[in-house]
Structures are given as structure tokens and as C-alpha cells.
XYZ file of C-alpha atoms in Angstrom:
88
model
C 23.712 69.033 30.844
C 26.524 68.084 33.252
C 26.639 71.247 35.339
C 22.875 71.612 35.714
C 22.633 74.956 33.923
C 19.916 75.443 31.352
C 20.804 76.625 27.849
C 21.112 80.419 27.796
C 21.006 80.744 31.585
C 24.528 82.193 31.817
C 24.060 84.715 29.005
C 24.807 88.165 30.362
C 26.408 86.928 33.592
C 29.894 87.831 34.763
C 32.335 84.983 34.187
C 34.428 86.061 37.188
C 31.553 85.422 39.589
C 30.161 82.275 37.945
C 33.350 80.405 37.052
C 35.210 78.609 39.869
C 38.704 79.302 38.435
C 38.402 82.991 37.622
C 42.119 83.579 38.303
C 42.976 81.381 35.327
C 40.625 83.361 33.118
C 42.319 86.596 34.204
C 45.646 85.089 33.094
C 44.136 84.125 29.747
C 42.748 87.629 29.261
C 46.266 88.991 29.729
C 47.412 86.982 26.665
C 48.636 83.899 28.517
C 47.834 80.367 27.371
C 46.204 78.599 30.298
C 45.392 74.907 30.782
C 44.051 73.555 34.046
C 41.847 70.947 35.673
C 39.200 71.629 38.244
C 36.195 70.206 40.011
C 32.809 71.678 40.769
C 29.509 70.428 42.102
C 26.521 70.781 39.835
C 23.109 71.862 41.101
C 22.209 68.326 42.121
C 25.392 68.146 44.237
C 27.278 65.734 41.974
C 30.966 66.630 41.668
C 32.147 66.853 38.051
C 35.768 67.175 36.915
C 36.837 69.222 33.919
C 39.861 70.174 31.833
C 39.876 73.751 30.566
C 41.895 75.503 27.900
C 42.091 79.250 27.337
C 44.312 80.953 24.826
C 44.640 84.314 23.104
C 43.826 84.698 19.441
C 43.358 87.564 17.013
C 39.800 88.213 18.283
C 40.462 88.095 22.013
C 40.519 85.035 24.232
C 39.047 81.674 23.330
C 38.307 78.969 25.825
C 36.626 75.658 26.242
C 36.208 72.993 28.884
C 35.697 69.257 28.655
C 34.034 67.052 31.237
C 36.639 64.487 32.331
C 34.673 62.942 35.201
C 34.532 59.466 33.682
C 38.258 59.598 32.871
C 39.022 60.504 36.492
C 36.841 57.648 37.763
C 38.540 55.186 35.408
C 42.001 56.398 36.476
C 41.078 55.938 40.142
C 39.786 52.398 39.535
C 42.998 51.545 37.678
C 45.109 52.815 40.597
C 43.054 50.744 43.039
C 43.482 47.639 40.877
C 47.243 48.186 40.548
C 47.517 48.630 44.323
C 45.524 45.422 44.877
C 47.693 43.438 42.463
C 50.917 44.676 44.071
C 49.756 43.456 47.476
C 48.587 39.970 46.522
């Protein structure tokens, strides 16, 4: 929904060519726990922000990402408001 990819569209693709932070995935595949934030434009050109987690488990490497775009926007508005209040 957020990245503009249809359900099933990435099935069979190579994660290292489709994922913008492939270096972090390589770390995770070598049994490292990896947490990072990133940004990527979806197909409509809108920039979305995400928080990703990858970690080893008994079956291999598990990972998931959460869209944090609204959180980032809220944080930026809060910073602007704090800056405004300081300079009144």
C-alpha cells in the first residue's frame, strides 16, 4: 500500500536488488541483529520513512519493516514548534 507495490509483485525477486539497504540485510544474513531507519520514494514519488528490524533465528533470518512516515512528520512539527516558542 505505502510503497506502491502490488501484492505478490516482489515474489521471486532478489532482495539485494530491490531493497534500498541491502548492506544491512547482508549483515543480518551473517547472524547479526540489525535495526535501522531509511527512506525511499514509492512509485508515485512520495518519500516514505521506515524502521526495519532483522535478526537471526533458528530458521534463518527474520525481518520486518514499519512505516514511520507520520511519526517523522510529527517529530518535525514538534521541533518547529519548540524552535518557535524558544524565539518568542
